DNA sequence: CGAGATTCATGTGAAGTATACCTTTAGGCTTAA
DNA sequence: AAGCCTAAAGGTATACTTCACATGAATCTCGTA
C-alpha cells in the first residue's frame, strides 16, 4: 500500500513533458487546419445554403487514410452548426462511422443508430427493416430542419451490404414534408464509386471533394504546429519531427499516423523519465503502435475467429511461408475437436479468412493451381516479434 | 507438338436454418365500482 | 367491467449451414505434322 501511494505521489510530482496531450489525439479538432484551405472552402461553400434552410448538395469525399477527410468534415460541420445555433436555424449533423461493427455495418443497424441519434431507440433485432425506416422517417420529419448525415468509411458499408441503403436514403427526401436530408459520404477507396448503382452514384456525388496526400514538408508543419501545443517547450529533440514526418510520408502521407507516432513517442519518453522525446522513442513507438493495434484486433475477435487465428499461428507463423485453405481447415478441425468447439463449415471459414485479409492480419489472394485446383493462398501478416504474444492471448482466451 | 478437353480444390452465390430478439394478442388474475 | 401482467404466437435480422454451380491453369488426350 505504502508503495503505491509513493508511486502515485511521485507520478504527480514528476513533471510530464506534455502540456496538453489531447492535442495529439485523433479526435482533436484544431482551430486551424493546415494545408486544407481549398477543401475546407469547398465543403463550406457547398454546405452554406443550409443556413438559408436550403438543402445542401450531397457530397462525396475521397482521399487516402490520414489525409484529413474526417477532420475537415467535422471541423466544417462543427463551425456551421455553431453559426446555425446562434441564428436558430434548425440544422442537425449526424456523424456515423460505418466501419464499426455492431453499429452501422448493415442497413438495419445504420438506420437504427441513425434513429438513435434522434432519440428514437430501436431494438438491435426483431423489427422489419421498413419499420425501422418508418421510425427514422417520423423522427426526422417531426419538425422542420435540415439534416446532414455524414457516413464515414462508406465503402465498408457498401461492400458488405450493397448500395440499397444509399438509394433509400437519397430517395427519402421526396417523401419528407418538413425536413430535408443531405449526405456526406467519406471513402478512402478511390475506386469505390465504380461499382455503384448509377442512380446512387449521381445523386451521392452531386459534389466531389478530393483530399490529396500530404507531402513530407506539410506533415512536418502539421507536427510542429501540434507539437507546440502538446508538449512543453524544448522537450522535443532535434530531428524527431523530421523523422516522424519521414516515416509517415513513406506511407502515402498519413498524418494521423504521424501524430499518433509523436504522441506515443512522447508517452514512452514520459514513462522512462526522459526530459525529451528522443529519436529512439520514435522507434519504440513505431513498434508499440503496431503491437497495440494488432493485439487489440485479435482480442476483440469472436471465439470462432480466434480459433481460426490460432490455427493460422500453429500452421506456420513464418512471415514468408505460404499456406492454403485446405491446410488451415483440416488443422482447424483438429483444434476444434481438441477444444471441444463445434467447427464452422469450410464455407464459413473461407469468409472468415477473407475478413482476416481485410483486417490486415493475413495477406491472401485467390490463385489457381491448375490441375491441383484453386485456393486462397495466404501468408501471415503479423510481424514475427509479435507472434508469441498473440499466441498467448489466444491461448488465454480459448482456455488452452 | 499443340489445341482443346479434363480435372481438382475450393471460391462464391443463393437459399435455407437456428437463434435471439421484437411486438401483438389472448387469457388469466386483480381491483375498483 | 376495467386494468394489468404473463405467456404464447407470429414476425424479423443475423450468423451460420447447405446446396450447387463457377473458376482457371496444370495436366491429359488425341489428331496431325
Short mmCIF file of C-alpha atoms (C1' of nucleotides) in Angstrom, two decimals:
data_model
loop_
_atom_site.label_atom_id
_atom_site.label_comp_id
_atom_site.label_asym_id
_atom_site.label_seq_id
_atom_site.Cartn_x
_atom_site.Cartn_y
_atom_site.Cartn_z
CA UNK A 1 0.00 0.00 0.00
CA UNK A 2 2.63 2.43 1.07
CA UNK A 3 4.50 1.61 -2.08
CA UNK A 4 1.61 2.53 -4.26
CA UNK A 5 0.95 5.78 -2.51
CA UNK A 6 4.53 6.56 -3.07
CA UNK A 7 4.20 5.64 -6.67
CA UNK A 8 1.22 7.89 -7.24
CA UNK A 9 2.86 10.71 -5.35
CA UNK A 10 5.95 10.62 -7.49
CA UNK A 11 3.76 10.23 -10.51
CA UNK A 12 2.07 13.51 -9.73
CA UNK A 13 5.15 15.41 -8.72
CA UNK A 14 7.11 14.20 -11.69
CA UNK A 15 6.66 16.68 -14.43
CA UNK A 16 5.45 15.37 -17.67
CA UNK A 17 6.82 16.64 -20.94
CA UNK A 18 3.27 17.02 -22.15
CA UNK A 19 1.48 20.29 -21.83
CA UNK A 20 -1.74 19.04 -23.35
CA UNK A 21 -1.74 15.54 -24.69
CA UNK A 22 -5.23 15.78 -26.12
CA UNK A 23 -3.92 17.86 -28.96
CA UNK A 24 -2.32 14.76 -30.41
CA UNK A 25 -5.38 12.55 -30.06
CA UNK A 26 -7.04 11.73 -33.35
CA UNK A 27 -10.33 13.08 -32.04
CA UNK A 28 -8.84 16.51 -31.53
CA UNK A 29 -10.02 19.24 -33.84
CA UNK A 30 -7.53 22.10 -34.07
CA UNK A 31 -8.81 25.61 -34.64
CA UNK A 32 -6.94 25.96 -37.85
CA UNK A 33 -6.22 23.16 -40.22
CA UNK A 34 -3.08 23.35 -42.29
CA UNK A 35 -2.89 22.68 -46.00
CA UNK A 36 -6.55 22.01 -46.46
CA UNK A 37 -7.79 25.51 -47.20
CA UNK A 38 -9.11 24.56 -50.57
CA UNK A 39 -11.02 21.52 -49.39
CA UNK A 40 -12.40 23.37 -46.39
CA UNK A 41 -13.62 26.16 -48.62
CA UNK A 42 -15.23 23.74 -50.99
CA UNK A 43 -17.05 21.88 -48.26
CA UNK A 44 -18.06 25.07 -46.54
CA UNK A 45 -19.48 26.65 -49.65
CA UNK A 46 -21.40 23.51 -50.50
CA UNK A 47 -22.89 23.30 -47.04
CA UNK A 48 -23.51 27.01 -46.59
CA UNK A 49 -27.00 27.00 -48.16
CA UNK A 50 -28.11 25.02 -45.14
CA UNK A 51 -28.06 28.29 -43.22
CA UNK A 52 -30.78 29.60 -45.50
CA UNK A 53 -32.63 26.37 -44.88
CA UNK A 54 -31.97 25.05 -48.33
CA UNK A 55 -30.85 21.52 -48.68
CA UNK A 56 -27.11 21.41 -49.41
CA UNK A 57 -25.94 19.14 -52.20
CA UNK A 58 -24.77 15.69 -51.29
CA UNK A 59 -21.01 15.48 -51.12
CA UNK A 60 -18.72 12.65 -51.86
CA UNK A 61 -15.30 12.93 -50.34
CA UNK A 62 -12.35 10.78 -51.05
CA UNK A 63 -8.70 10.52 -50.26
CA UNK A 64 -6.38 8.06 -48.59
CA UNK A 65 -6.28 7.46 -44.85
CA UNK A 66 -4.83 10.27 -42.78
CA UNK A 67 -5.36 12.99 -45.35
CA UNK A 68 -7.67 14.94 -43.10
CA UNK A 69 -11.04 13.99 -44.56
CA UNK A 70 -12.83 13.23 -41.36
CA UNK A 71 -11.14 16.08 -39.57
CA UNK A 72 -12.09 18.62 -42.22
CA UNK A 73 -15.69 17.49 -42.32
CA UNK A 74 -16.02 17.53 -38.56
CA UNK A 75 -14.40 20.92 -38.41
CA UNK A 76 -16.66 22.44 -41.02
CA UNK A 77 -19.83 20.95 -39.66
CA UNK A 78 -18.95 22.00 -36.15
CA UNK A 79 -18.47 25.61 -37.17
CA UNK A 80 -21.53 25.51 -39.33
CA UNK A 81 -23.76 24.25 -36.60
CA UNK A 82 -22.34 26.85 -34.25
CA UNK A 83 -23.48 29.58 -36.61
CA UNK A 84 -26.75 27.79 -37.17
CA UNK A 85 -27.36 27.59 -33.44
CA UNK A 86 -26.65 31.26 -32.99
CA UNK A 87 -29.15 32.15 -35.67
CA UNK A 88 -31.58 29.49 -34.61
CA UNK A 89 -31.51 27.73 -37.92
CA UNK A 90 -32.72 24.17 -37.46
CA UNK A 91 -29.73 22.18 -38.60
CA UNK A 92 -28.61 18.81 -37.40
CA UNK A 93 -25.42 16.94 -38.11
CA UNK A 94 -25.19 13.18 -37.75
CA UNK A 95 -21.77 11.63 -37.89
CA UNK A 96 -21.61 7.88 -38.29
CA UNK A 97 -18.65 5.65 -38.84
CA UNK A 98 -19.84 2.76 -40.96
CA UNK A 99 -16.87 0.59 -40.15
CA UNK A 100 -17.81 0.00 -36.56
CA UNK A 101 -19.13 -3.49 -36.12
CA UNK A 102 -22.49 -3.74 -34.44
CA UNK A 103 -23.07 -0.04 -35.00
CA UNK A 104 -23.53 0.62 -38.66
CA UNK A 105 -22.30 -2.30 -40.68
CA UNK A 106 -25.70 -3.35 -42.03
CA UNK A 107 -28.65 -1.48 -43.45
CA UNK A 108 -30.77 -2.21 -40.42
CA UNK A 109 -28.11 -1.15 -37.95
CA UNK A 110 -27.25 2.01 -39.82
CA UNK A 111 -30.82 3.24 -39.82
CA UNK A 112 -31.21 2.06 -36.25
CA UNK A 113 -28.25 4.05 -34.97
CA UNK A 114 -29.35 6.99 -37.06
CA UNK A 115 -32.72 6.86 -35.34
CA UNK A 116 -30.89 6.59 -32.06
CA UNK A 117 -29.31 9.98 -32.74
CA UNK A 118 -32.82 11.38 -32.87
CA UNK A 119 -33.70 9.83 -29.55
CA UNK A 120 -35.77 7.08 -31.03
CA UNK A 121 -34.48 3.84 -29.62
CA UNK A 122 -34.61 0.89 -31.95
CA UNK A 123 -34.07 -2.68 -30.72
CA UNK A 124 -30.98 -4.46 -32.05
CA UNK A 125 -33.06 -7.01 -33.95
CA UNK A 126 -36.63 -8.11 -34.36
CA UNK A 127 -38.20 -5.27 -36.28
CA UNK A 128 -38.75 -5.36 -40.02
CA UNK A 129 -36.34 -3.06 -41.79
CA UNK A 130 -39.04 -0.87 -43.28
CA UNK A 131 -40.43 -0.44 -39.81
CA UNK A 132 -37.08 0.96 -38.76
CA UNK A 133 -37.17 3.24 -41.77
CA UNK A 134 -40.56 4.48 -40.67
CA UNK A 135 -39.33 5.20 -37.18
CA UNK A 136 -36.38 7.08 -38.57
CA UNK A 137 -38.60 8.85 -41.03
CA UNK A 138 -41.06 10.12 -38.46
CA UNK A 139 -38.20 11.07 -36.15
CA UNK A 140 -36.60 13.38 -38.66
CA UNK A 141 -39.81 14.71 -40.11
CA UNK A 142 -41.25 15.57 -36.72
CA UNK A 143 -40.09 19.14 -37.05
CA UNK A 144 -38.70 21.14 -39.89
CA UNK A 145 -34.96 21.03 -40.18
CA UNK A 146 -32.02 20.41 -42.42
CA UNK A 147 -30.21 17.22 -41.64
CA UNK A 148 -26.73 16.37 -42.76
CA UNK A 149 -25.76 12.75 -42.46
CA UNK A 150 -22.06 12.04 -42.56
CA UNK A 151 -21.20 8.47 -43.45
CA UNK A 152 -17.56 7.85 -42.77
CA UNK A 153 -15.88 4.86 -44.38
CA UNK A 154 -18.92 4.44 -46.52
CA UNK A 155 -17.13 1.95 -48.76
CA UNK A 156 -17.10 -0.56 -45.92
CA UNK A 157 -20.85 -0.37 -45.63
CA UNK A 158 -21.49 -0.76 -49.32
CA UNK A 159 -19.06 -3.60 -49.82
CA UNK A 160 -20.83 -5.54 -47.09
CA UNK A 161 -24.44 -4.74 -47.72
CA UNK A 162 -24.81 -3.25 -51.17
CA UNK A 163 -25.92 0.20 -52.17
CA UNK A 164 -29.64 -0.14 -51.46
CA UNK A 165 -29.24 1.79 -48.23
CA UNK A 166 -27.81 4.74 -50.05
CA UNK A 167 -30.52 4.59 -52.64
CA UNK A 168 -33.18 4.61 -49.96
CA UNK A 169 -31.51 7.43 -48.11
CA UNK A 170 -31.17 9.63 -51.15
CA UNK A 171 -34.75 8.94 -52.13
CA UNK A 172 -36.20 9.67 -48.75
CA UNK A 173 -36.18 13.41 -49.41
CA UNK A 174 -39.09 13.27 -51.78
CA UNK A 175 -41.23 11.78 -49.05
CA UNK A 176 -40.29 14.20 -46.33
CA UNK A 177 -42.75 17.00 -45.63
CA UNK A 178 -40.76 19.19 -43.29
CA UNK A 179 -37.15 18.20 -43.24
CA UNK A 180 -34.58 17.62 -45.89
CA UNK A 181 -31.52 15.45 -45.60
CA UNK A 182 -28.24 15.58 -47.40
CA UNK A 183 -25.48 13.07 -47.26
CA UNK A 184 -21.76 13.41 -46.99
CA UNK A 185 -20.03 10.19 -47.93
CA UNK A 186 -16.43 9.73 -46.96
CA UNK A 187 -14.37 6.99 -48.51
CA UNK A 188 -10.72 6.11 -48.70
CA UNK A 189 -11.21 3.74 -51.55
CA UNK A 190 -10.78 5.79 -54.67
CA UNK A 191 -12.44 3.24 -56.92
CA UNK A 192 -15.45 2.98 -54.67
CA UNK A 193 -17.96 4.71 -56.93
CA UNK A 194 -17.17 2.46 -59.87
CA UNK A 195 -19.37 -0.39 -58.67
CA UNK A 196 -22.16 1.83 -57.52
CA UNK A 197 -25.62 1.89 -58.99
CA UNK A 198 -25.52 4.84 -61.43
CA UNK A 199 -28.54 6.46 -59.79
CA UNK A 200 -26.91 6.33 -56.39
CA UNK A 201 -23.63 7.44 -57.84
CA UNK A 202 -25.03 10.53 -59.47
CA UNK A 203 -27.06 11.63 -56.52
CA UNK A 204 -24.41 10.89 -53.93
CA UNK A 205 -21.70 12.74 -55.76
CA UNK A 206 -23.54 15.88 -56.65
CA UNK A 207 -20.35 17.43 -55.42
CA UNK A 208 -16.97 15.82 -55.02
CA UNK A 209 -14.05 16.82 -52.90
CA UNK A 210 -10.68 15.18 -53.22
CA UNK A 211 -8.06 15.04 -50.50
CA UNK A 212 -4.57 14.51 -51.87
CA UNK A 213 -1.91 13.06 -49.58
CA UNK A 214 0.30 15.42 -47.61
CA UNK A 215 3.92 15.60 -48.57
CA UNK A 216 6.74 15.32 -46.06
CA UNK A 217 7.10 19.07 -45.61
CA UNK A 218 3.42 19.55 -44.94
CA UNK A 219 3.41 16.75 -42.40
CA UNK A 220 6.35 18.39 -40.71
CA UNK A 221 4.46 21.64 -40.41
CA UNK A 222 1.44 19.88 -39.03
CA UNK A 223 3.55 18.06 -36.50
CA UNK A 224 5.33 21.22 -35.44
CA UNK A 225 2.08 23.06 -35.00
CA UNK A 226 0.50 20.38 -32.91
CA UNK A 227 3.69 19.52 -31.10
CA UNK A 228 3.99 23.11 -29.95
CA UNK A 229 0.63 22.89 -28.27
CA UNK A 230 1.00 19.39 -26.95
CA UNK A 231 4.49 19.43 -25.50
CA UNK A 232 6.25 21.76 -23.13
CA UNK A 233 8.90 23.91 -24.67
CA UNK A 234 12.16 22.25 -25.63
CA UNK A 235 11.06 18.72 -24.95
CA UNK A 236 11.42 17.50 -28.47
CA UNK A 237 14.93 16.57 -29.51
CA UNK A 238 16.26 17.76 -32.82
CA UNK A 239 15.32 15.64 -35.78
CA UNK A 240 12.40 13.94 -34.11
CA UNK A 241 9.75 15.83 -36.04
CA UNK A 242 11.63 15.31 -39.26
CA UNK A 243 11.96 11.61 -38.77
CA UNK A 244 8.38 11.30 -37.71
CA UNK A 245 7.26 13.04 -40.87
CA UNK A 246 9.53 10.90 -42.97
CA UNK A 247 8.08 7.72 -41.56
CA UNK A 248 4.57 8.91 -42.27
CA UNK A 249 5.38 10.20 -45.73
CA UNK A 250 6.70 6.78 -46.54
CA UNK A 251 3.12 5.58 -46.05
CA UNK A 252 1.44 7.86 -48.56
CA UNK A 253 1.46 10.90 -46.29
CA UNK A 254 -0.69 9.61 -43.49
CA UNK A 255 -0.87 12.47 -40.99
CA UNK A 256 -2.91 10.56 -38.47
CA UNK A 257 -0.16 8.04 -38.24
CA UNK A 258 2.46 10.72 -37.80
CA UNK A 259 0.57 12.33 -34.95
CA UNK A 260 -0.02 9.03 -33.27
CA UNK A 261 3.64 8.25 -33.57
CA UNK A 262 4.58 11.51 -31.94
CA UNK A 263 2.11 11.04 -29.14
CA UNK A 264 3.17 7.51 -28.32
CA UNK A 265 6.82 8.52 -28.51
CA UNK A 266 6.02 11.23 -26.00
CA UNK A 267 4.29 8.80 -23.70
CA UNK A 268 7.23 6.46 -23.86
CA UNK A 269 9.61 9.30 -23.10
CA UNK A 270 7.46 10.29 -20.16
CA UNK A 271 7.36 6.81 -18.83
CA UNK A 272 11.10 6.40 -18.99
CA UNK A 273 11.55 9.71 -17.18
CA UNK A 274 13.28 11.23 -20.12
CA UNK A 275 13.27 15.00 -20.34
CA UNK A 276 13.00 14.96 -24.08
CA UNK A 277 11.44 12.93 -26.82
CA UNK A 278 14.40 11.27 -28.48
CA UNK A 279 14.77 9.50 -31.77
CA UNK A 280 14.92 6.15 -30.05
CA UNK A 281 11.50 6.79 -28.61
CA UNK A 282 10.16 7.06 -32.13
CA UNK A 283 11.45 3.64 -32.99
CA UNK A 284 9.94 2.20 -29.87
CA UNK A 285 6.70 3.99 -30.61
CA UNK A 286 6.51 2.51 -34.07
CA UNK A 287 6.69 -0.97 -32.61
CA UNK A 288 4.30 -0.22 -29.82
CA UNK A 289 1.66 1.20 -32.14
CA UNK A 290 1.78 -1.76 -34.42
CA UNK A 291 1.73 -4.12 -31.49
CA UNK A 292 -1.20 -2.48 -29.76
CA UNK A 293 -3.20 -2.30 -32.92
CA UNK A 294 -2.83 -5.96 -33.74
CA UNK A 295 -3.33 -7.13 -30.19
CA UNK A 296 -6.44 -5.03 -29.99
CA UNK A 297 -7.88 -6.54 -33.14
CA UNK A 298 -7.06 -10.07 -32.10
CA UNK A 299 -8.52 -9.60 -28.64
CA UNK A 300 -11.77 -8.23 -29.93
CA UNK A 301 -12.48 -11.12 -32.29
CA UNK A 302 -15.27 -13.58 -31.52
CA UNK A 303 -14.32 -17.03 -30.31
CA UNK A 304 -14.55 -18.86 -33.59
CA UNK A 305 -12.45 -16.22 -35.27
CA UNK A 306 -9.87 -16.59 -32.55
CA UNK A 307 -9.82 -20.33 -33.00
CA UNK A 308 -9.15 -19.85 -36.68
CA UNK A 309 -6.49 -17.28 -35.94
CA UNK A 310 -4.88 -19.71 -33.55
CA UNK A 311 -4.90 -22.35 -36.26
CA UNK A 312 -3.07 -19.99 -38.55
CA UNK A 313 -0.39 -19.44 -35.94
CA UNK A 314 0.03 -23.16 -35.38
CA UNK A 315 0.34 -23.87 -39.06
CA UNK A 316 3.14 -21.52 -39.80
CA UNK A 317 3.89 -18.34 -38.01
CA UNK A 318 6.61 -17.59 -40.51
CA UNK A 319 6.00 -14.46 -42.48
CA UNK A 320 7.39 -15.89 -45.67
CA UNK A 321 5.64 -19.24 -45.69
CA UNK A 322 2.52 -19.63 -47.82
CA UNK A 323 -0.42 -21.79 -46.88
CA UNK A 324 -3.80 -22.70 -48.32
CA UNK A 325 -7.39 -23.01 -47.23
CA UNK A 326 -7.25 -26.80 -47.17
CA UNK A 327 -4.33 -26.87 -44.72
CA UNK A 328 -6.00 -24.37 -42.50
CA UNK A 329 -9.34 -26.09 -42.46
CA UNK A 330 -8.13 -29.57 -41.60
CA UNK A 331 -5.92 -28.23 -38.83
CA UNK A 332 -8.80 -26.12 -37.65
CA UNK A 333 -10.96 -29.23 -37.38
CA UNK A 334 -8.30 -30.86 -35.20
CA UNK A 335 -8.12 -27.87 -32.96
CA UNK A 336 -11.86 -27.68 -32.65
CA UNK A 337 -12.15 -31.28 -31.58
CA UNK A 338 -9.36 -30.94 -29.04
CA UNK A 339 -11.02 -27.78 -27.82
CA UNK A 340 -14.50 -29.22 -27.82
CA UNK A 341 -15.66 -26.47 -30.08
CA UNK A 342 -18.25 -27.07 -32.77
CA UNK A 343 -16.39 -26.36 -36.02
CA UNK A 344 -17.72 -23.97 -38.61
CA UNK A 345 -18.13 -25.15 -42.17
CA UNK A 346 -15.43 -24.61 -44.72
CA UNK A 347 -17.70 -22.16 -46.46
CA UNK A 348 -17.80 -20.00 -43.39
CA UNK A 349 -14.10 -20.34 -42.63
CA UNK A 350 -13.44 -19.14 -46.12
CA UNK A 351 -15.37 -15.98 -45.38
CA UNK A 352 -13.60 -15.50 -42.06
CA UNK A 353 -10.24 -15.80 -43.77
CA UNK A 354 -11.35 -13.16 -46.24
CA UNK A 355 -12.19 -10.94 -43.29
CA UNK A 356 -8.77 -11.50 -41.76
CA UNK A 357 -7.36 -10.32 -45.04
CA UNK A 358 -9.47 -7.19 -44.81
CA UNK A 359 -8.24 -6.61 -41.28
CA UNK A 360 -4.66 -6.95 -42.47
CA UNK A 361 -3.88 -9.90 -40.22
CA UNK A 362 -3.03 -12.04 -43.19
CA UNK A 363 -2.37 -11.42 -46.84
CA UNK A 364 -4.48 -13.52 -49.12
CA UNK A 365 -5.25 -13.89 -52.76
CA UNK A 366 -7.15 -16.45 -54.73
CA UNK A 367 -4.98 -18.42 -57.11
CA UNK A 368 -5.48 -21.35 -59.37
CA UNK A 369 -3.03 -24.21 -59.06
CA UNK A 370 -4.15 -25.68 -62.33
CA UNK A 371 -4.56 -29.40 -62.13
CA UNK A 372 -4.41 -29.10 -58.36
CA UNK A 373 -7.42 -26.91 -58.03
CA UNK A 374 -7.96 -23.45 -56.85
CA UNK A 375 -7.45 -21.97 -53.46
CA UNK A 376 -6.71 -18.96 -51.38
CA UNK A 377 -3.01 -18.51 -50.95
CA UNK A 378 -2.22 -16.84 -47.68
CA UNK A 379 0.69 -15.63 -45.64
CA UNK A 380 0.90 -14.26 -42.14
CA UNK A 381 0.96 -10.51 -41.93
CA UNK A 382 1.62 -10.23 -38.22
CA UNK A 383 5.25 -9.34 -37.57
CA UNK A 384 7.33 -12.18 -36.19
CA UNK A 385 8.20 -10.49 -32.92
CA UNK A 386 4.50 -10.33 -32.07
CA UNK A 387 3.58 -13.91 -32.80
CA UNK A 388 4.32 -15.33 -29.34
CA UNK A 389 2.37 -12.58 -27.68
CA UNK A 390 -0.63 -13.06 -29.96
CA UNK A 391 -0.45 -16.79 -29.40
CA UNK A 392 -0.53 -16.25 -25.67
CA UNK A 393 -3.58 -14.06 -25.88
CA UNK A 394 -5.40 -16.60 -27.96
CA UNK A 395 -4.42 -19.41 -25.63
CA UNK A 396 -5.80 -17.50 -22.70
CA UNK A 397 -8.98 -16.59 -24.35
CA UNK A 398 -9.54 -20.08 -25.73
CA UNK A 399 -8.53 -21.80 -22.49
CA UNK A 400 -5.72 -23.86 -23.90
"C1'" DC B 1 3.67 -30.82 -80.89
"C1'" DG B 2 -0.24 -28.11 -79.92
"C1'" DA B 3 -5.22 -27.20 -79.41
"C1'" DG B 4 -8.83 -28.35 -76.82
"C1'" DA B 5 -10.86 -31.20 -73.02
"C1'" DT B 6 -10.41 -32.59 -68.33
"C1'" DT B 7 -9.60 -32.13 -63.58
"C1'" DC B 8 -9.03 -30.74 -58.98
"C1'" DA B 9 -9.74 -27.99 -54.68
"C1'" DT B 10 -12.02 -24.61 -53.35
"C1'" DG B 11 -14.20 -19.95 -54.36
"C1'" DT B 12 -18.76 -18.00 -54.31
"C1'" DG B 13 -23.79 -17.05 -54.80
"C1'" DA B 14 -28.39 -18.28 -53.23
"C1'" DA B 15 -31.44 -20.30 -50.38
"C1'" DG B 16 -32.41 -22.46 -46.05
"C1'" DT B 17 -31.98 -22.85 -40.77
"C1'" DA B 18 -31.15 -21.78 -35.84
"C1'" DT B 19 -31.08 -18.34 -32.60
"C1'" DA B 20 -32.10 -14.26 -30.29
"C1'" DC B 21 -35.00 -10.76 -30.06
"C1'" DC B 22 -39.23 -7.76 -31.02
"C1'" DT B 23 -44.42 -6.69 -30.99
"C1'" DT B 24 -49.05 -8.19 -30.61
"C1'" DT B 25 -52.61 -10.75 -28.68
"C1'" DA B 26 -55.25 -13.67 -25.79
"C1'" DG B 27 -56.01 -15.34 -21.44
"C1'" DG B 28 -55.95 -15.08 -16.53
"C1'" DC B 29 -55.79 -12.57 -12.48
"C1'" DT B 30 -56.62 -8.45 -9.64
"C1'" DT B 31 -59.02 -4.43 -8.48
"C1'" DA B 32 -62.44 -0.94 -8.04
"C1'" DA B 33 -67.07 0.33 -8.59
"C1'" DA C 1 -66.17 -4.23 -16.12
"C1'" DA C 2 -61.72 -2.26 -16.46
"C1'" DG C 3 -56.89 -2.69 -15.82
"C1'" DC C 4 -52.72 -5.11 -15.58
"C1'" DC C 5 -49.49 -8.86 -16.15
"C1'" DT C 6 -47.79 -13.05 -18.49
"C1'" DA C 7 -47.10 -16.35 -21.94
"C1'" DA C 8 -47.74 -17.80 -26.42
"C1'" DA C 9 -47.90 -16.60 -31.29
"C1'" DG C 10 -46.15 -14.58 -35.15
"C1'" DG C 11 -42.62 -11.97 -37.19
"C1'" DT C 12 -37.57 -10.19 -38.23
"C1'" DA C 13 -32.24 -9.70 -38.59
"C1'" DT C 14 -28.12 -12.04 -38.29
"C1'" DA C 15 -24.72 -15.65 -38.28
"C1'" DC C 16 -24.14 -19.74 -39.99
"C1'" DT C 17 -25.12 -24.05 -42.96
"C1'" DT C 18 -26.41 -26.49 -47.15
"C1'" DC C 19 -26.60 -26.91 -51.89
"C1'" DA C 20 -24.99 -26.19 -56.26
"C1'" DC C 21 -22.51 -24.17 -59.58
"C1'" DA C 22 -18.26 -21.38 -61.15
"C1'" DT C 23 -13.22 -20.93 -61.79
"C1'" DG C 24 -8.93 -21.28 -64.14
"C1'" DA C 25 -4.44 -23.05 -65.09
"C1'" DA C 26 -1.71 -27.55 -64.86
"C1'" DT C 27 -2.22 -31.78 -66.98
"C1'" DC C 28 -4.08 -35.05 -70.21
"C1'" DT C 29 -5.80 -36.57 -74.80
"C1'" DC C 30 -5.70 -37.10 -79.30
"C1'" DG C 31 -5.36 -35.61 -84.02
"C1'" DT C 32 -1.91 -34.02 -87.06
"C1'" DA C 33 2.68 -32.87 -88.96
#
